[in-house]
Short mmCIF file of C-alpha atoms and ligand atoms in Angstrom, two decimals:
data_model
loop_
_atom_site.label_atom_id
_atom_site.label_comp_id
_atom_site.label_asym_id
_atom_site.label_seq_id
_atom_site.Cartn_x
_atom_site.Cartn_y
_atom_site.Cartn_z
CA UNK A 15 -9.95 45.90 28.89
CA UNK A 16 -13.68 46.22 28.16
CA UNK A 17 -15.32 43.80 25.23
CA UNK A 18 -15.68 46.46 21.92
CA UNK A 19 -18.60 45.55 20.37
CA UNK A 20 -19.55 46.20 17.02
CA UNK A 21 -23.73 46.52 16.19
CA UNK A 22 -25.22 45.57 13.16
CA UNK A 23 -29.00 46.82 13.57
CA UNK A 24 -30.13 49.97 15.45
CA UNK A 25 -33.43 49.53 15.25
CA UNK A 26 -35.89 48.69 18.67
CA UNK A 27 -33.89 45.42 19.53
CA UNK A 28 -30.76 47.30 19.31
CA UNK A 29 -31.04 50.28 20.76
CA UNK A 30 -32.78 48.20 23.79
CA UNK A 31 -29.23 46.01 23.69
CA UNK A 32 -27.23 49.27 23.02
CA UNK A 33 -28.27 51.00 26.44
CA UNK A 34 -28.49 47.84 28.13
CA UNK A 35 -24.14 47.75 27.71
CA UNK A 36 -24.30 51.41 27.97
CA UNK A 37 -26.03 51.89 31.09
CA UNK A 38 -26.39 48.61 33.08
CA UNK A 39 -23.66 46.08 31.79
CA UNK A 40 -19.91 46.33 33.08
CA UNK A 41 -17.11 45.28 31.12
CA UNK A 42 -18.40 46.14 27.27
CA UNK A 43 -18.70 48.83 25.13
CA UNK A 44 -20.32 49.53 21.84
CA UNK A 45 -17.41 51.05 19.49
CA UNK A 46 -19.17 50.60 16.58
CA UNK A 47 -22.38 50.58 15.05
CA UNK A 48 -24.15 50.07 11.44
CA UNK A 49 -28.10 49.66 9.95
CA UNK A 50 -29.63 49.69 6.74
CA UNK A 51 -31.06 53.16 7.76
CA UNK A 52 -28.43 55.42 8.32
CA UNK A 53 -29.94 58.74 9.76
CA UNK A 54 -31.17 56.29 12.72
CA UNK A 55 -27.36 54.42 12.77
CA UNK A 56 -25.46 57.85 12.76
CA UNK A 57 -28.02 58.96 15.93
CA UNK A 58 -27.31 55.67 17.68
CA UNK A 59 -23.94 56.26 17.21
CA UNK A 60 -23.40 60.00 18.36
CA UNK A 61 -25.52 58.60 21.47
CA UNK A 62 -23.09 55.97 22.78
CA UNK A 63 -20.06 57.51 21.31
CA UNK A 64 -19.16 54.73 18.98
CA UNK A 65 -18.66 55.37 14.97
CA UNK A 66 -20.73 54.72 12.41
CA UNK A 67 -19.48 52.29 9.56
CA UNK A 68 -21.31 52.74 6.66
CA UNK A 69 -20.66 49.11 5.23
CA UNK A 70 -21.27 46.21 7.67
CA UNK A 71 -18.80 43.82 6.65
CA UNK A 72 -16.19 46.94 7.27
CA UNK A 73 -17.41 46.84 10.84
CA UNK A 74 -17.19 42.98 10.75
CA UNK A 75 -13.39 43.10 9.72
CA UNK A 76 -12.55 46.62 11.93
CA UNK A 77 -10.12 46.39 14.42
CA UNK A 78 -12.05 48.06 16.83
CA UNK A 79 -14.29 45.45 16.69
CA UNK A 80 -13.64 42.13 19.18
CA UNK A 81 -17.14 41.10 18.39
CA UNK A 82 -20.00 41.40 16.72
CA UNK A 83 -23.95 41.41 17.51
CA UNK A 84 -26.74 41.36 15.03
CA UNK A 85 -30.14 42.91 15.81
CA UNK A 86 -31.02 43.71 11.95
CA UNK A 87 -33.55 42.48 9.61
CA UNK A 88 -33.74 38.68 9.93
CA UNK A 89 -33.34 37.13 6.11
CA UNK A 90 -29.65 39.37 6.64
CA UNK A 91 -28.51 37.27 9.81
CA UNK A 92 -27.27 34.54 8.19
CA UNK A 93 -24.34 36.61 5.95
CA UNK A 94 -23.34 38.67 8.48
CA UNK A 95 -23.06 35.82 10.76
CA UNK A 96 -21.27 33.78 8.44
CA UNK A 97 -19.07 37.12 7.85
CA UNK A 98 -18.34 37.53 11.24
CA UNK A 99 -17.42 33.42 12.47
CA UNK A 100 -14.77 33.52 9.16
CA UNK A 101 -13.32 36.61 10.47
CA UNK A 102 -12.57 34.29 13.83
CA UNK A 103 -15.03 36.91 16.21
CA UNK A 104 -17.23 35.87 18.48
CA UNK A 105 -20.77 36.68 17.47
CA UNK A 106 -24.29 37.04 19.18
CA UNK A 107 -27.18 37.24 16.42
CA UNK A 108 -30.68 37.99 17.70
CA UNK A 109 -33.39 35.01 16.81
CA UNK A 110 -34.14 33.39 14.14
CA UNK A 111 -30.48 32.72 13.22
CA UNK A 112 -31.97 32.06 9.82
CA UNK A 113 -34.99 32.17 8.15
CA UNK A 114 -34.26 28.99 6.94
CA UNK A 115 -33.01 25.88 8.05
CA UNK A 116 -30.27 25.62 5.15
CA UNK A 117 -29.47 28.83 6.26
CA UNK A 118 -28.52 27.30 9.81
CA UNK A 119 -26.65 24.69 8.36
CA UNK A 120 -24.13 26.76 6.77
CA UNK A 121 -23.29 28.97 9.69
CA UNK A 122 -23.18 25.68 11.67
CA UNK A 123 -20.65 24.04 8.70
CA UNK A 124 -18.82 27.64 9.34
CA UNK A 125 -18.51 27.69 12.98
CA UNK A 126 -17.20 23.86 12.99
CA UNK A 127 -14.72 24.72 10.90
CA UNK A 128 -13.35 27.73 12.57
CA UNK A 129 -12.92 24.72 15.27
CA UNK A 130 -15.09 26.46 18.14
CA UNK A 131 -17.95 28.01 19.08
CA UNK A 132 -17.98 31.36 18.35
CA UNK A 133 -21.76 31.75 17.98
CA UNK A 134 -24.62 32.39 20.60
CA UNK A 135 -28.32 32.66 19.12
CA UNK A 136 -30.65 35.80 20.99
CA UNK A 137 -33.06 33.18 22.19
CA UNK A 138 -33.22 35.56 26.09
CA UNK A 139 -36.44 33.25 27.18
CA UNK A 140 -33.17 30.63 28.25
CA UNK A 141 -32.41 33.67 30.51
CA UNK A 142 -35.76 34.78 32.14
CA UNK A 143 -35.97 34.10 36.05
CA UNK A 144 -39.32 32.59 35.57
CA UNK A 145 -38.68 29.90 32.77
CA UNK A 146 -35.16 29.27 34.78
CA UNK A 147 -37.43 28.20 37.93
CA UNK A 148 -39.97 26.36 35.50
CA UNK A 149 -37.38 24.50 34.31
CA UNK A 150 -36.10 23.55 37.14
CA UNK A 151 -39.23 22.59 39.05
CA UNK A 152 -39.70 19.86 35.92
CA UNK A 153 -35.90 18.78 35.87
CA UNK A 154 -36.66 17.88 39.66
CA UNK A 155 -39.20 15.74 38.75
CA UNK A 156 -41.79 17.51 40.83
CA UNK A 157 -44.35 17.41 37.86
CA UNK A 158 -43.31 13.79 37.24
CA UNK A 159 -42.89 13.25 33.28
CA UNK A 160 -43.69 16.16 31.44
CA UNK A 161 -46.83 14.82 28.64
CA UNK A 162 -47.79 18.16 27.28
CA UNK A 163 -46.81 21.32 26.87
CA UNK A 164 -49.22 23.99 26.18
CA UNK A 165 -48.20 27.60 25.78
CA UNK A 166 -49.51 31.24 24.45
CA UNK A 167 -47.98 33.48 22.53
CA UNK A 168 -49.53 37.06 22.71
CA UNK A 169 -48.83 40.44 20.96
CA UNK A 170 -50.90 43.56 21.63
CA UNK A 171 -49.74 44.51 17.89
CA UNK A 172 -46.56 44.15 16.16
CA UNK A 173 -43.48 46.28 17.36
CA UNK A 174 -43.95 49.53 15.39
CA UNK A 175 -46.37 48.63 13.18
CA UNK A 176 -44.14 45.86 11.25
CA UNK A 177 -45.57 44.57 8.86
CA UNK A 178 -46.14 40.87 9.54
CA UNK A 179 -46.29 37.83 7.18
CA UNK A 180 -47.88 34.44 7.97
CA UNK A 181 -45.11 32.83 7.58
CA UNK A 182 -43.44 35.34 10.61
CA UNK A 183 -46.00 33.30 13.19
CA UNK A 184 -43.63 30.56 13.03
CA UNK A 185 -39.88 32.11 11.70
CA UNK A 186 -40.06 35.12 14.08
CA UNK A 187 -41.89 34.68 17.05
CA UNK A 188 -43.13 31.16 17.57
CA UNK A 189 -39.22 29.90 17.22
CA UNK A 190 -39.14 30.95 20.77
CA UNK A 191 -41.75 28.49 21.33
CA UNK A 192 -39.75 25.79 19.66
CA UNK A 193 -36.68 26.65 21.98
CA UNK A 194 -38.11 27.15 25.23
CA UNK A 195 -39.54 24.50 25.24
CA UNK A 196 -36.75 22.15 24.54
CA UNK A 197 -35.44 24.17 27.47
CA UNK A 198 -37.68 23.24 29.50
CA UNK A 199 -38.29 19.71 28.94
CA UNK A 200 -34.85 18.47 27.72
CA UNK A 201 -32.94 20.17 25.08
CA UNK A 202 -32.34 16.37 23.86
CA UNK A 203 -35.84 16.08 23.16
CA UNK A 204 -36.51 17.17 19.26
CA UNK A 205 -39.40 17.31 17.48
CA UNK A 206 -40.87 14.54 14.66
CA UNK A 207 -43.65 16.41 13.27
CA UNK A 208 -45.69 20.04 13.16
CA UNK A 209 -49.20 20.54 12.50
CA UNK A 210 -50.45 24.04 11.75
CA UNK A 211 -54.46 25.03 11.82
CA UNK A 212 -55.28 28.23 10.92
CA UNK A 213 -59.01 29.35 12.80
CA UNK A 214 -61.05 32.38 11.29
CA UNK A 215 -58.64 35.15 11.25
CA UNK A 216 -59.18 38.82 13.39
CA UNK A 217 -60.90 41.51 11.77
CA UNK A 218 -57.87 43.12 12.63
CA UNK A 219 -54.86 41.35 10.97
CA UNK A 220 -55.14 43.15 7.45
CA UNK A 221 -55.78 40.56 4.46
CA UNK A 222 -52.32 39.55 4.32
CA UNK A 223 -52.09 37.76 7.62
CA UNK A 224 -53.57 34.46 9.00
CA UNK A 225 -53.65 35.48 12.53
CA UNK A 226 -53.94 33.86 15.25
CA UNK A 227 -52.11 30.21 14.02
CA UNK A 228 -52.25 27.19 16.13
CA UNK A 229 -49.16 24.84 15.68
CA UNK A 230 -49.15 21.39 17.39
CA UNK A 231 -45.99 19.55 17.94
CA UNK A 232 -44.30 15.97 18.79
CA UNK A 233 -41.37 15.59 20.27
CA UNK A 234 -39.05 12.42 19.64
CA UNK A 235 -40.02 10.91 23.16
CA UNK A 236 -43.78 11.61 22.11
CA UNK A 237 -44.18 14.76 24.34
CA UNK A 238 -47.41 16.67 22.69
CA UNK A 239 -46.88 20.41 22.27
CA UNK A 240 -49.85 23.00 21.55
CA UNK A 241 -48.82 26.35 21.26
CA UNK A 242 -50.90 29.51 19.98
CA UNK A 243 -49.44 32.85 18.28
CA UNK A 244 -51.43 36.04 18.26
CA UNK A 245 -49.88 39.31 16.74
CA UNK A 246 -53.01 41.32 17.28
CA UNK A 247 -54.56 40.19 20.54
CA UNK A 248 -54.93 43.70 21.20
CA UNK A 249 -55.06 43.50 25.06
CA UNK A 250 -50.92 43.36 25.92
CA UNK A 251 -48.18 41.26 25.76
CA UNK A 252 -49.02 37.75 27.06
CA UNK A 253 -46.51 34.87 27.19
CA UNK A 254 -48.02 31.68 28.84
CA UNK A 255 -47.10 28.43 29.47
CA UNK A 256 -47.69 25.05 31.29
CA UNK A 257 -46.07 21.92 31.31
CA UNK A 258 -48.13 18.83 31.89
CA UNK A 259 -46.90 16.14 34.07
CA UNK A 260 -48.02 12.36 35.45
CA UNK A 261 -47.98 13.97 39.14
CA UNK A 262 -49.04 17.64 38.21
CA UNK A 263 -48.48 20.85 36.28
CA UNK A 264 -46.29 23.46 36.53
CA UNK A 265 -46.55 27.07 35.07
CA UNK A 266 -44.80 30.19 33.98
CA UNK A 267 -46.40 32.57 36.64
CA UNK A 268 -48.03 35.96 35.15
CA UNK A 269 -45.48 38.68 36.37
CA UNK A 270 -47.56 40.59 38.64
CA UNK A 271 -48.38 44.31 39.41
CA UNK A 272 -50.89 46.08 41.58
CA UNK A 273 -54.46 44.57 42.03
CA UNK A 274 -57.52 47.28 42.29
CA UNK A 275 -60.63 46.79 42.80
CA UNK A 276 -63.23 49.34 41.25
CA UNK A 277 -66.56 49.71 39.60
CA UNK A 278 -67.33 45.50 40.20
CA UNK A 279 -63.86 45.18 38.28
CA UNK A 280 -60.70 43.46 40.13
CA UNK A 281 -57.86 44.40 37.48
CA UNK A 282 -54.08 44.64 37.12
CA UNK A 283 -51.64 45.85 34.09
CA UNK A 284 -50.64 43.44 31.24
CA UNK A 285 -47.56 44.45 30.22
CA UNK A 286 -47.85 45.86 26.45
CA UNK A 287 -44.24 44.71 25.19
CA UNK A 288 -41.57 42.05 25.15
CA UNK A 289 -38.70 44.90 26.35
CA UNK A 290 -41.03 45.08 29.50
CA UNK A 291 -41.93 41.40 29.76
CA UNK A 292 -38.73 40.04 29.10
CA UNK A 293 -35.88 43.52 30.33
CA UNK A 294 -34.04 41.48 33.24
CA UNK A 295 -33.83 38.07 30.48
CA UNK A 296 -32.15 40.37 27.40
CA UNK A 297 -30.09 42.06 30.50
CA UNK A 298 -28.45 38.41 32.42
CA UNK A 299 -28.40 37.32 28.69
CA UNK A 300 -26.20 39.80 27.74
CA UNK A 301 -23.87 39.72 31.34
CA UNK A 302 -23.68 35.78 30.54
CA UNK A 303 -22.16 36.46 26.85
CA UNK A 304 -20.11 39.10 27.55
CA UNK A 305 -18.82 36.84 30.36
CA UNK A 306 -18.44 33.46 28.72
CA UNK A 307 -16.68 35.47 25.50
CA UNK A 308 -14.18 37.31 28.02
CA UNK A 309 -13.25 33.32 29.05
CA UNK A 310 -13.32 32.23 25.23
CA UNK A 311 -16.11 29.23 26.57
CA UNK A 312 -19.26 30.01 25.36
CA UNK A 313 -22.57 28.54 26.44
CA UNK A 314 -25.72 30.32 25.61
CA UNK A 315 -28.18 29.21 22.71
CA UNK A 316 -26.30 27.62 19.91
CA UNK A 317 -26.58 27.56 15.98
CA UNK A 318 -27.94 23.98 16.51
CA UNK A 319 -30.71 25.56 18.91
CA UNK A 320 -31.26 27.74 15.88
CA UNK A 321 -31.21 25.27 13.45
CA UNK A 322 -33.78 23.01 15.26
CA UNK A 323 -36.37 25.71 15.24
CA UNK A 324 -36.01 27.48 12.20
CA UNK A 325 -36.18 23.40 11.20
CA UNK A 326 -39.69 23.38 12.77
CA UNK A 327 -40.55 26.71 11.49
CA UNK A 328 -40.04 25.59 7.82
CA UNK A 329 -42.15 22.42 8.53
CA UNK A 330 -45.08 25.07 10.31
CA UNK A 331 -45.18 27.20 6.36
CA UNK A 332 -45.40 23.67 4.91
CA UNK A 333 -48.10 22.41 6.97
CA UNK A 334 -50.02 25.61 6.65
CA UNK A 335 -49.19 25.65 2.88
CA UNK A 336 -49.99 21.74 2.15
CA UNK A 337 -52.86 21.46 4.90
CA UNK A 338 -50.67 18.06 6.42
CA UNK A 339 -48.96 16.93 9.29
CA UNK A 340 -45.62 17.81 7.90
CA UNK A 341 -42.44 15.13 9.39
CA UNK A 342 -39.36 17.37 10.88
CA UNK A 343 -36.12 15.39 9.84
CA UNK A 344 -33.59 17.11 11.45
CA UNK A 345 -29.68 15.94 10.78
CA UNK A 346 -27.63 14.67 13.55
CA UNK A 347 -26.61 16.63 15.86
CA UNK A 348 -23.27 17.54 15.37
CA UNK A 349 -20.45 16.16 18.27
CA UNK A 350 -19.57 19.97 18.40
CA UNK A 351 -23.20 21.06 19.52
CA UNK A 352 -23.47 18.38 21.87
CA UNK A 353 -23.65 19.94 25.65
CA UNK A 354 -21.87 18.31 28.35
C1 LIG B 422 -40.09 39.69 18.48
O1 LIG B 422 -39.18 39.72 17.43
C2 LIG B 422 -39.51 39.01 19.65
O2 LIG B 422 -38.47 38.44 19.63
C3 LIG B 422 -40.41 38.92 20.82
O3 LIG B 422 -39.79 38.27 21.88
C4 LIG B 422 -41.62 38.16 20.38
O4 LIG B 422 -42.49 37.97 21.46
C5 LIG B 422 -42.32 38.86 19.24
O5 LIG B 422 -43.44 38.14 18.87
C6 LIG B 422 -41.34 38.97 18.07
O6 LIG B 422 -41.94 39.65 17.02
#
């Protein structure tokens, strides 16, 4: 019997999950479906044959429903994940879990008392092929210790002209930063402090926006993290990394495409968006859940993943806000959380 899934968001993230179960993932199916905007909800719907509910936490408690994902606008994940983990379904909410970390907190206090985990958090970097191998070229030890960690985080623009707020550098994309990175160099390794320096902004960011942001990091075991966002590099979609170790580096390679050489220039495409950069990591993402909820074991991103870098996100605003080095005190990690 396929997985029905119930969707909660049809906008660009899911639609791109929507027709990844449609047309490339056995063994789900999207039954029903349910966004702030209805004329776009009621199109998704006709499109994939599922039914539109007009009020989410309807679709939460339907019985067509045997869980629920969450691509919609991020300060709404936390109720409707909270919604969903009291109603006993298993839930997949797209990144940042919350925009806060007191938001985290009570869908973790939620989840641990529904007595498992019932909760996986969109962070699809965990998934990519690339970052996979990265990580484990440094859990080999071929790089030695990792030191330092620098990475870049580039958008040609935001997704449909979004309009971004500073505060978004950290709470929606750099919180992909904050994860992958514990990915990479031990998910036991937290951080103890954030740092964020704002340069001159772009003459293209709108007055609004402090963009790009520089955030620096410290981990617990006193790994040094340096990470960049840009919303309007203007050039593509760029996502670099590379991991500094006492016996070498290691990097995320740039996916590659056709070299030509013409008119003195040697060039080759930069992707322009994160569907293209990152379609076979929200695709094995997806296969994973759907598999680890069909065995009731799930083992993807958790709400304490979410927690720690929405944790780090709030300490980013405050750094930027205060002009400090701003300490991250995270709670203990839960027993639950804890990975074998
Ligand atoms: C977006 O929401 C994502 O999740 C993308 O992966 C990220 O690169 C982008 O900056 C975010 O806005």
């Amino acid at each position: 019997m396929p997985l029905r899934i119930g969707f909660i968001g049809t906008g660009g993230m899911g639609q791109h999950h929507i027709e990844n179960i449609r047309s490339v993932i056995p063994g789900a199916q999207v039954t029903a479906v349910n966004d702030a905007d209805e004329s776009v909800a009621r199109a998704v719907a006709q499109s994939c044959g599922a039914r539109y509910i007009p009020d989410p936490y309807d679709l939460i408690r339907s019985d067509e429903v045997d869980a629920v994902m969450i691509a919609s606008w991020d300060p709404t994940h936390e109720g409707f994940s909270v919604a969903a983990i009291e109603e006993g379904k298993y839930v997949f909410c797209e990144k940042p879990l919350s925009d806060t970390p007191e938001g985290c907190l009570r869908i973790m206090e939620a989840e641990q008392k529904a007595g498992k985990r019932l909760l996986q958090v969109g962070f699809m970097r965990r998934f990519d092929a690339d970052y996979r191998e990265l990580r484990e070229v440094i859990a080999r030890g071929d790089i030695g210790i990792p030191l330092v960690v620098h990475a870049q985080h580039r958008n040609l623009a935001p997704a449909g002209g979004a309009k971004i707020t500073s505060d978004m550098s950290a709470t929606n994309a750099l919180v992909h930063e904050f994860d992958i990175t514990r990915f990479l160099i031990g998910d036991d390794d937290t951080y103890i402090s954030a740092q964020l320096v704002a340069p001159r902004s772009s003459r293209f960011c709108g007055d609004d926006l402090i963009d790009p942001q520089l955030v620096y990091l410290e981990t617990k075991n006193g790994v040094r993290v340096e990470l960049e966002i840009f919303w309007y590099c203007r050039y593509g979609y760029d996502i670099r990394c590379e991991v500094v170790g006492d016996l070498g580096t290691a990097s995320l390679p740039t996916p590659s495409h056709t070299v030509v050489r013409r008119d003195g220039l040697h060039a080759s495409k930069i992707v322009p968006t994160w569907q293209e950069r990152f379609g076979g990591a929200y695709v094995t993402e997806l296969r994973e859940w759907i598999a680890s909820v069909q065995e009731g074991v799930i083992t993807g991103p958790s709400a304490w993943d979410g927690y720690v870098a929405s944790a780090v996100a709030a300490a980013c605003r405050k750094s930027r806000l205060t002009g400090q080095i701003v300490p991250i005190e995270l709670i203990d990690c839960p027993a639950f959380y804890k990975k074998p």
